[in-house]
Amino acid sequence: MKLQKPIHLLVVGSLAVAVSGTAMYLLFSRYQASYVYSIVVLVLLSLVTFFVFRYILEKFIYDKIKVIYKTIHTLKLPKRDKRERVNLNEDVLEKVSWDVSLWAQKHQQEIEDLKKMEAYRREFLGNVSHELKTPLFNLQGFLLTLLEGAIDDPQVNRTYLEKAAKNLERMINLVKDLEIIAHLESGEIKMNYSRFDIISLTREVFEMLELKAKQKNIQLIFNEKHDDGLPIWVMADRERIRQVLHNLIENAINYGVENGRTKVSFYEMNDLILVEVSDNGIGIEEKHIPRLFERFYRVDKSRSRNLGGSGLGLAIVKHIIESHGQTIHVRSAPGVGSTFSFTLQRYSS
Ligand SMILES: Nc1ncnc2c1ncn2[C@@H]1O[C@H](COP(=O)(O)OP(=O)(O)O)[C@@H](O)[C@H]1O
Ligand SMILES: [Mg+2]
């Protein structure tokens, strides 16, 4: 018999004790023990040893595995009085190791996800404090210099104040974008779908960015096909798509060249509308493209910061488009320009 289960061990153990006990009884009995007596003693001893051993063994094993089960089941164990003992008729240790490996498999993914989230959280916090630190220290520097006397110097006081204001603007942009991304990522916000004309929404965004474009003499135009102003109806969250267009057109201006142009085009594809925002600006090298939509990823850090960019614009754009179940792509060539294109659900009555 293979001693696989605790019960086997128990039976062999108690028999061994009983046989030795009976042998002792025979050896030391003052009367010549009869055959029947010896059998009775053997049976009685076997039974008593078996039950005593079983009680001790069950309690011992239960106390050990209780700790393991408490760890792997975050749930509480059944009440102590209900499960004081273990079933010795099964291979307890194999069952425990099976349960533990099942638990480990189930939790492996969870543990990996948690580790990733933790790494992401640490990196994000590091990025945020770094992004805030620079403009804050700049601001402090400009204000202190003004207080130390520069305020009375008509040559520099205005420049310093303007620089301070620019750093403040950068911080405000960052905080606003952080708030947007936190809302989007919390998953609490539902997209508010409605039917609207994407051409007129683009026109509104053009108007908002007109001044910025004028400073670089950049033209904001529609593809010729849409000059007639006929509406194109889409189903989406209007305010969030406004944010998408704003971020993309603002980038096209920021990273565009003086006297350049930013063009928005629309293409109908079955039940989708493809929206393209293209510029003839500085363009992006191929190697940067895969990371472009990551938070805080910038091709030229100092240029982006000088322009007041938070580095979150494209991350927000991607989040919004993907929350609509749509996709966004970018094509670009350094020195030629960039085109960001995304799809939207076309509204069909
Ligand atoms: N139209 C564009 N042309 C060239 N580079 C761009 C364009 N749009 C975005 N980029 C690059 O992608 C980076 C990330 O853009 P974004 O997330 O909007 O952050 P930010 O504009 O605040 O730097 C920018 O810093 C810039 O290097
Ligand atoms: Mg931007």
mmCIF file of N, CA and C in Angstrom, residues 256-347:
data_model
loop_
_atom_site.group_PDB
_atom_site.id
_atom_site.type_symbol
_atom_site.label_atom_id
_atom_site.label_comp_id
_atom_site.label_asym_id
_atom_site.label_seq_id
_atom_site.Cartn_x
_atom_site.Cartn_y
_atom_site.Cartn_z
ATOM 1 N N GLY A 256 4.059 74.651 -37.092
ATOM 2 C CA GLY A 256 4.016 75.047 -38.499
ATOM 3 C C GLY A 256 5.049 76.134 -38.749
ATOM 4 N N VAL A 257 5.262 76.450 -40.035
ATOM 5 C CA VAL A 257 6.255 77.492 -40.354
ATOM 6 C C VAL A 257 5.549 78.823 -40.601
ATOM 7 N N GLU A 258 6.281 79.908 -40.447
ATOM 8 C CA GLU A 258 5.750 81.243 -40.743
ATOM 9 C C GLU A 258 5.231 81.252 -42.181
ATOM 10 N N ASN A 259 4.141 81.952 -42.393
ATOM 11 C CA ASN A 259 3.506 82.070 -43.719
ATOM 12 C C ASN A 259 3.021 80.724 -44.276
ATOM 13 N N GLY A 260 2.853 79.768 -43.389
ATOM 14 C CA GLY A 260 2.414 78.441 -43.850
ATOM 15 C C GLY A 260 0.896 78.329 -43.896
ATOM 16 N N ARG A 261 0.408 77.109 -43.895
ATOM 17 C CA ARG A 261 -1.052 76.903 -43.882
ATOM 18 C C ARG A 261 -1.409 75.634 -43.110
ATOM 19 N N THR A 262 -2.609 75.663 -42.562
ATOM 20 C CA THR A 262 -3.150 74.493 -41.868
ATOM 21 C C THR A 262 -4.459 74.161 -42.549
ATOM 22 N N LYS A 263 -4.562 72.949 -43.046
ATOM 23 C CA LYS A 263 -5.767 72.605 -43.822
ATOM 24 C C LYS A 263 -6.540 71.477 -43.151
ATOM 25 N N VAL A 264 -7.882 71.645 -43.107
ATOM 26 C CA VAL A 264 -8.724 70.571 -42.573
ATOM 27 C C VAL A 264 -9.574 70.016 -43.718
ATOM 28 N N SER A 265 -9.510 68.687 -43.890
ATOM 29 C CA SER A 265 -10.271 68.046 -44.973
ATOM 30 C C SER A 265 -11.163 66.943 -44.409
ATOM 31 N N PHE A 266 -12.221 66.633 -45.162
ATOM 32 C CA PHE A 266 -13.164 65.572 -44.738
ATOM 33 C C PHE A 266 -13.386 64.599 -45.887
ATOM 34 N N TYR A 267 -13.377 63.319 -45.585
ATOM 35 C CA TYR A 267 -13.628 62.313 -46.616
ATOM 36 C C TYR A 267 -14.709 61.372 -46.115
ATOM 37 N N GLU A 268 -15.664 61.096 -46.991
ATOM 38 C CA GLU A 268 -16.742 60.177 -46.602
ATOM 39 C C GLU A 268 -16.341 58.751 -46.948
ATOM 40 N N MET A 269 -16.397 57.860 -45.941
ATOM 41 C CA MET A 269 -16.062 56.462 -46.193
ATOM 42 C C MET A 269 -17.158 55.590 -45.585
ATOM 43 N N ASN A 270 -18.047 55.097 -46.423
ATOM 44 C CA ASN A 270 -19.205 54.316 -45.953
ATOM 45 C C ASN A 270 -19.896 55.010 -44.781
ATOM 46 N N ASP A 271 -19.857 54.357 -43.600
ATOM 47 C CA ASP A 271 -20.568 54.986 -42.480
ATOM 48 C C ASP A 271 -19.629 55.810 -41.595
ATOM 49 N N LEU A 272 -18.436 56.095 -42.108
ATOM 50 C CA LEU A 272 -17.488 56.909 -41.335
ATOM 51 C C LEU A 272 -17.133 58.191 -42.085
ATOM 52 N N ILE A 273 -16.646 59.155 -41.312
ATOM 53 C CA ILE A 273 -16.092 60.368 -41.910
ATOM 54 C C ILE A 273 -14.638 60.429 -41.464
ATOM 55 N N LEU A 274 -13.745 60.623 -42.422
ATOM 56 C CA LEU A 274 -12.330 60.762 -42.073
ATOM 57 C C LEU A 274 -12.013 62.257 -42.022
ATOM 58 N N VAL A 275 -11.490 62.699 -40.881
ATOM 59 C CA VAL A 275 -11.131 64.114 -40.727
ATOM 60 C C VAL A 275 -9.608 64.207 -40.745
ATOM 61 N N GLU A 276 -9.083 65.102 -41.561
ATOM 62 C CA GLU A 276 -7.619 65.251 -41.656
ATOM 63 C C GLU A 276 -7.209 66.670 -41.312
ATOM 64 N N VAL A 277 -6.213 66.793 -40.424
ATOM 65 C CA VAL A 277 -5.651 68.112 -40.110
ATOM 66 C C VAL A 277 -4.214 68.076 -40.590
ATOM 67 N N SER A 278 -3.895 68.877 -41.626
ATOM 68 C CA SER A 278 -2.528 68.801 -42.143
ATOM 69 C C SER A 278 -1.855 70.166 -42.144
ATOM 70 N N ASP A 279 -0.545 70.137 -41.993
ATOM 71 C CA ASP A 279 0.211 71.390 -42.014
ATOM 72 C C ASP A 279 1.436 71.214 -42.900
ATOM 73 N N ASN A 280 2.048 72.334 -43.256
ATOM 74 C CA ASN A 280 3.307 72.226 -44.015
ATOM 75 C C ASN A 280 4.451 72.733 -43.129
ATOM 76 N N GLY A 281 4.443 72.215 -41.898
ATOM 77 C CA GLY A 281 5.396 72.690 -40.887
ATOM 78 C C GLY A 281 6.661 71.872 -40.784
ATOM 79 N N ILE A 282 7.219 71.812 -39.570
ATOM 80 C CA ILE A 282 8.543 71.207 -39.382
ATOM 81 C C ILE A 282 8.544 69.677 -39.547
ATOM 82 N N GLY A 283 7.357 69.073 -39.408
ATOM 83 C CA GLY A 283 7.282 67.621 -39.558
ATOM 84 C C GLY A 283 7.886 66.862 -38.383
ATOM 85 N N ILE A 284 7.769 65.540 -38.436
ATOM 86 C CA ILE A 284 8.236 64.697 -37.327
ATOM 87 C C ILE A 284 9.039 63.534 -37.913
ATOM 88 N N GLU A 285 10.174 63.266 -37.314
ATOM 89 C CA GLU A 285 10.975 62.130 -37.782
ATOM 90 C C GLU A 285 10.262 60.826 -37.458
ATOM 91 N N GLU A 286 10.441 59.864 -38.342
ATOM 92 C CA GLU A 286 9.789 58.547 -38.238
ATOM 93 C C GLU A 286 9.937 57.919 -36.842
ATOM 94 N N LYS A 287 11.146 58.026 -36.271
ATOM 95 C CA LYS A 287 11.410 57.331 -35.000
ATOM 96 C C LYS A 287 10.556 57.854 -33.833
ATOM 97 N N HIS A 288 10.049 59.087 -33.970
ATOM 98 C CA HIS A 288 9.239 59.633 -32.871
ATOM 99 C C HIS A 288 7.763 59.226 -32.970
ATOM 100 N N ILE A 289 7.360 58.858 -34.192
ATOM 101 C CA ILE A 289 5.926 58.630 -34.424
ATOM 102 C C ILE A 289 5.296 57.628 -33.432
ATOM 103 N N PRO A 290 5.904 56.459 -33.184
ATOM 104 C CA PRO A 290 5.226 55.504 -32.290
ATOM 105 C C PRO A 290 4.977 56.030 -30.872
ATOM 106 N N ARG A 291 5.774 56.998 -30.428
ATOM 107 C CA ARG A 291 5.610 57.459 -29.033
ATOM 108 C C ARG A 291 4.859 58.780 -28.920
ATOM 109 N N LEU A 292 4.464 59.321 -30.060
ATOM 110 C CA LEU A 292 3.895 60.673 -30.095
ATOM 111 C C LEU A 292 2.676 60.883 -29.190
ATOM 112 N N PHE A 293 1.867 59.805 -29.046
ATOM 113 C CA PHE A 293 0.619 59.958 -28.285
ATOM 114 C C PHE A 293 0.804 59.657 -26.793
ATOM 115 N N GLU A 294 2.045 59.371 -26.382
ATOM 116 C CA GLU A 294 2.281 59.133 -24.948
ATOM 117 C C GLU A 294 2.225 60.455 -24.182
ATOM 118 N N ARG A 295 1.805 60.349 -22.927
ATOM 119 C CA ARG A 295 1.774 61.572 -22.106
ATOM 120 C C ARG A 295 3.180 62.133 -21.958
ATOM 121 N N PHE A 296 3.300 63.406 -22.108
ATOM 122 C CA PHE A 296 4.548 64.162 -21.907
ATOM 123 C C PHE A 296 5.647 63.854 -22.928
ATOM 124 N N TYR A 297 5.291 63.104 -23.993
ATOM 125 C CA TYR A 297 6.324 62.841 -25.003
ATOM 126 C C TYR A 297 6.396 64.029 -25.962
ATOM 127 N N ARG A 298 7.580 64.582 -26.130
ATOM 128 C CA ARG A 298 7.757 65.696 -27.066
ATOM 129 C C ARG A 298 8.984 65.451 -27.915
ATOM 130 N N VAL A 299 8.916 65.911 -29.164
ATOM 131 C CA VAL A 299 10.078 65.749 -30.035
ATOM 132 C C VAL A 299 11.146 66.759 -29.605
ATOM 133 N N ASP A 300 10.722 68.005 -29.475
ATOM 134 C CA ASP A 300 11.660 69.053 -29.097
ATOM 135 C C ASP A 300 11.135 69.690 -27.809
ATOM 136 N N LYS A 301 11.729 69.265 -26.680
ATOM 137 C CA LYS A 301 11.182 69.663 -25.378
ATOM 138 C C LYS A 301 11.146 71.171 -25.206
ATOM 139 N N SER A 302 12.267 71.823 -25.525
ATOM 140 C CA SER A 302 12.311 73.256 -25.210
ATOM 141 C C SER A 302 11.369 74.037 -26.121
ATOM 142 N N ARG A 303 11.235 73.573 -27.384
ATOM 143 C CA ARG A 303 10.336 74.274 -28.290
ATOM 144 C C ARG A 303 8.891 74.163 -27.788
ATOM 145 N N SER A 304 8.522 72.926 -27.395
ATOM 146 C CA SER A 304 7.156 72.701 -26.912
ATOM 147 C C SER A 304 6.887 73.560 -25.676
ATOM 148 N N ARG A 305 7.865 73.594 -24.742
ATOM 149 C CA ARG A 305 7.657 74.354 -23.497
ATOM 150 C C ARG A 305 7.589 75.841 -23.763
ATOM 151 N N ASN A 306 8.431 76.331 -24.683
ATOM 152 C CA ASN A 306 8.389 77.754 -25.020
ATOM 153 C C ASN A 306 7.033 78.160 -25.564
ATOM 154 N N LEU A 307 6.395 77.193 -26.240
ATOM 155 C CA LEU A 307 5.089 77.477 -26.832
ATOM 156 C C LEU A 307 3.962 77.295 -25.810
ATOM 157 N N GLY A 308 4.329 76.930 -24.596
ATOM 158 C CA GLY A 308 3.312 76.774 -23.538
ATOM 159 C C GLY A 308 2.645 75.408 -23.568
ATOM 160 N N GLY A 309 3.232 74.453 -24.311
ATOM 161 C CA GLY A 309 2.600 73.129 -24.425
ATOM 162 C C GLY A 309 2.751 72.313 -23.151
ATOM 163 N N SER A 310 1.720 71.523 -22.853
ATOM 164 C CA SER A 310 1.767 70.692 -21.638
ATOM 165 C C SER A 310 2.344 69.322 -21.956
ATOM 166 N N GLY A 311 2.420 68.970 -23.232
ATOM 167 C CA GLY A 311 2.877 67.630 -23.602
ATOM 168 C C GLY A 311 1.773 66.595 -23.443
ATOM 169 N N LEU A 312 0.560 67.052 -23.154
ATOM 170 C CA LEU A 312 -0.551 66.121 -22.939
ATOM 171 C C LEU A 312 -1.584 66.167 -24.066
ATOM 172 N N GLY A 313 -1.421 67.163 -24.967
ATOM 173 C CA GLY A 313 -2.443 67.403 -26.007
ATOM 174 C C GLY A 313 -2.792 66.169 -26.817
ATOM 175 N N LEU A 314 -1.786 65.482 -27.354
ATOM 176 C CA LEU A 314 -2.075 64.320 -28.208
ATOM 177 C C LEU A 314 -2.574 63.122 -27.400
ATOM 178 N N ALA A 315 -2.113 63.009 -26.151
ATOM 179 C CA ALA A 315 -2.615 61.915 -25.298
ATOM 180 C C ALA A 315 -4.119 62.103 -25.075
ATOM 181 N N ILE A 316 -4.532 63.342 -24.867
ATOM 182 C CA ILE A 316 -5.958 63.647 -24.674
ATOM 183 C C ILE A 316 -6.740 63.325 -25.959
ATOM 184 N N VAL A 317 -6.171 63.748 -27.091
ATOM 185 C CA VAL A 317 -6.817 63.509 -28.388
ATOM 186 C C VAL A 317 -7.050 62.009 -28.599
ATOM 187 N N LYS A 318 -6.017 61.222 -28.392
ATOM 188 C CA LYS A 318 -6.122 59.771 -28.616
ATOM 189 C C LYS A 318 -7.173 59.156 -27.691
ATOM 190 N N HIS A 319 -7.152 59.604 -26.441
ATOM 191 C CA HIS A 319 -8.109 59.088 -25.472
ATOM 192 C C HIS A 319 -9.545 59.355 -25.916
ATOM 193 N N ILE A 320 -9.796 60.578 -26.366
ATOM 194 C CA ILE A 320 -11.160 60.933 -26.772
ATOM 195 C C ILE A 320 -11.581 60.126 -28.003
ATOM 196 N N ILE A 321 -10.694 60.036 -28.996
ATOM 197 C CA ILE A 321 -11.052 59.319 -30.227
ATOM 198 C C ILE A 321 -11.291 57.838 -29.920
ATOM 199 N N GLU A 322 -10.455 57.262 -29.097
ATOM 200 C CA GLU A 322 -10.642 55.839 -28.790
ATOM 201 C C GLU A 322 -11.883 55.595 -27.927
ATOM 202 N N SER A 323 -12.223 56.568 -27.081
ATOM 203 C CA SER A 323 -13.459 56.421 -26.304
ATOM 204 C C SER A 323 -14.681 56.436 -27.209
ATOM 205 N N HIS A 324 -14.541 57.005 -28.415
ATOM 206 C CA HIS A 324 -15.630 56.982 -29.394
ATOM 207 C C HIS A 324 -15.603 55.692 -30.210
ATOM 208 N N GLY A 325 -14.626 54.825 -29.920
ATOM 209 C CA GLY A 325 -14.483 53.583 -30.684
ATOM 210 C C GLY A 325 -13.900 53.850 -32.066
ATOM 211 N N GLN A 326 -13.222 54.981 -32.224
ATOM 212 C CA GLN A 326 -12.630 55.349 -33.525
ATOM 213 C C GLN A 326 -11.110 55.309 -33.436
ATOM 214 N N THR A 327 -10.446 55.622 -34.569
ATOM 215 C CA THR A 327 -8.982 55.527 -34.573
ATOM 216 C C THR A 327 -8.343 56.825 -35.064
ATOM 217 N N ILE A 328 -7.071 56.993 -34.726
ATOM 218 C CA ILE A 328 -6.330 58.178 -35.166
ATOM 219 C C ILE A 328 -4.966 57.745 -35.700
ATOM 220 N N HIS A 329 -4.538 58.399 -36.770
ATOM 221 C CA HIS A 329 -3.253 58.074 -37.398
ATOM 222 C C HIS A 329 -2.483 59.342 -37.684
ATOM 223 N N VAL A 330 -1.168 59.160 -37.850
ATOM 224 C CA VAL A 330 -0.375 60.330 -38.231
ATOM 225 C C VAL A 330 0.610 59.939 -39.337
ATOM 226 N N ARG A 331 0.732 60.838 -40.320
ATOM 227 C CA ARG A 331 1.761 60.680 -41.355
ATOM 228 C C ARG A 331 2.573 61.959 -41.308
ATOM 229 N N SER A 332 3.888 61.837 -41.444
ATOM 230 C CA SER A 332 4.687 63.054 -41.354
ATOM 231 C C SER A 332 6.032 62.872 -42.036
ATOM 232 N N ALA A 333 6.560 63.964 -42.529
ATOM 233 C CA ALA A 333 7.908 63.939 -43.095
ATOM 234 C C ALA A 333 8.609 65.211 -42.660
ATOM 235 N N PRO A 334 9.820 65.079 -42.064
ATOM 236 C CA PRO A 334 10.531 66.270 -41.585
ATOM 237 C C PRO A 334 10.731 67.281 -42.712
ATOM 238 N N GLY A 335 10.440 68.534 -42.404
ATOM 239 C CA GLY A 335 10.626 69.591 -43.393
ATOM 240 C C GLY A 335 9.498 69.704 -44.403
ATOM 241 N N VAL A 336 8.599 68.729 -44.424
ATOM 242 C CA VAL A 336 7.492 68.766 -45.386
ATOM 243 C C VAL A 336 6.173 69.087 -44.682
ATOM 244 N N GLY A 337 5.909 68.382 -43.589
ATOM 245 C CA GLY A 337 4.695 68.652 -42.830
ATOM 246 C C GLY A 337 4.090 67.396 -42.249
ATOM 247 N N SER A 338 2.988 67.567 -41.502
ATOM 248 C CA SER A 338 2.348 66.430 -40.827
ATOM 249 C C SER A 338 0.859 66.410 -41.123
ATOM 250 N N THR A 339 0.303 65.204 -41.108
ATOM 251 C CA THR A 339 -1.144 65.056 -41.262
ATOM 252 C C THR A 339 -1.653 64.120 -40.173
ATOM 253 N N PHE A 340 -2.558 64.632 -39.353
ATOM 254 C CA PHE A 340 -3.221 63.804 -38.331
ATOM 255 C C PHE A 340 -4.623 63.515 -38.849
ATOM 256 N N SER A 341 -4.993 62.228 -38.915
ATOM 257 C CA SER A 341 -6.337 61.912 -39.403
ATOM 258 C C SER A 341 -7.064 60.996 -38.438
ATOM 259 N N PHE A 342 -8.342 61.282 -38.232
ATOM 260 C CA PHE A 342 -9.153 60.428 -37.349
ATOM 261 C C PHE A 342 -10.528 60.199 -37.962
ATOM 262 N N THR A 343 -11.164 59.115 -37.505
ATOM 263 C CA THR A 343 -12.489 58.799 -38.041
ATOM 264 C C THR A 343 -13.579 59.200 -37.055
ATOM 265 N N LEU A 344 -14.775 59.422 -37.603
ATOM 266 C CA LEU A 344 -15.945 59.701 -36.761
ATOM 267 C C LEU A 344 -17.138 58.962 -37.365
ATOM 268 N N GLN A 345 -18.115 58.673 -36.524
ATOM 269 C CA GLN A 345 -19.322 58.003 -37.012
ATOM 270 C C GLN A 345 -20.155 58.999 -37.802
ATOM 271 N N ARG A 346 -20.486 58.627 -39.036
ATOM 272 C CA ARG A 346 -21.303 59.516 -39.864
ATOM 273 C C ARG A 346 -22.751 59.395 -39.406
ATOM 274 N N TYR A 347 -23.466 60.513 -39.424
ATOM 275 C CA TYR A 347 -24.877 60.430 -39.012
ATOM 276 C C TYR A 347 -25.742 60.128 -40.227
#
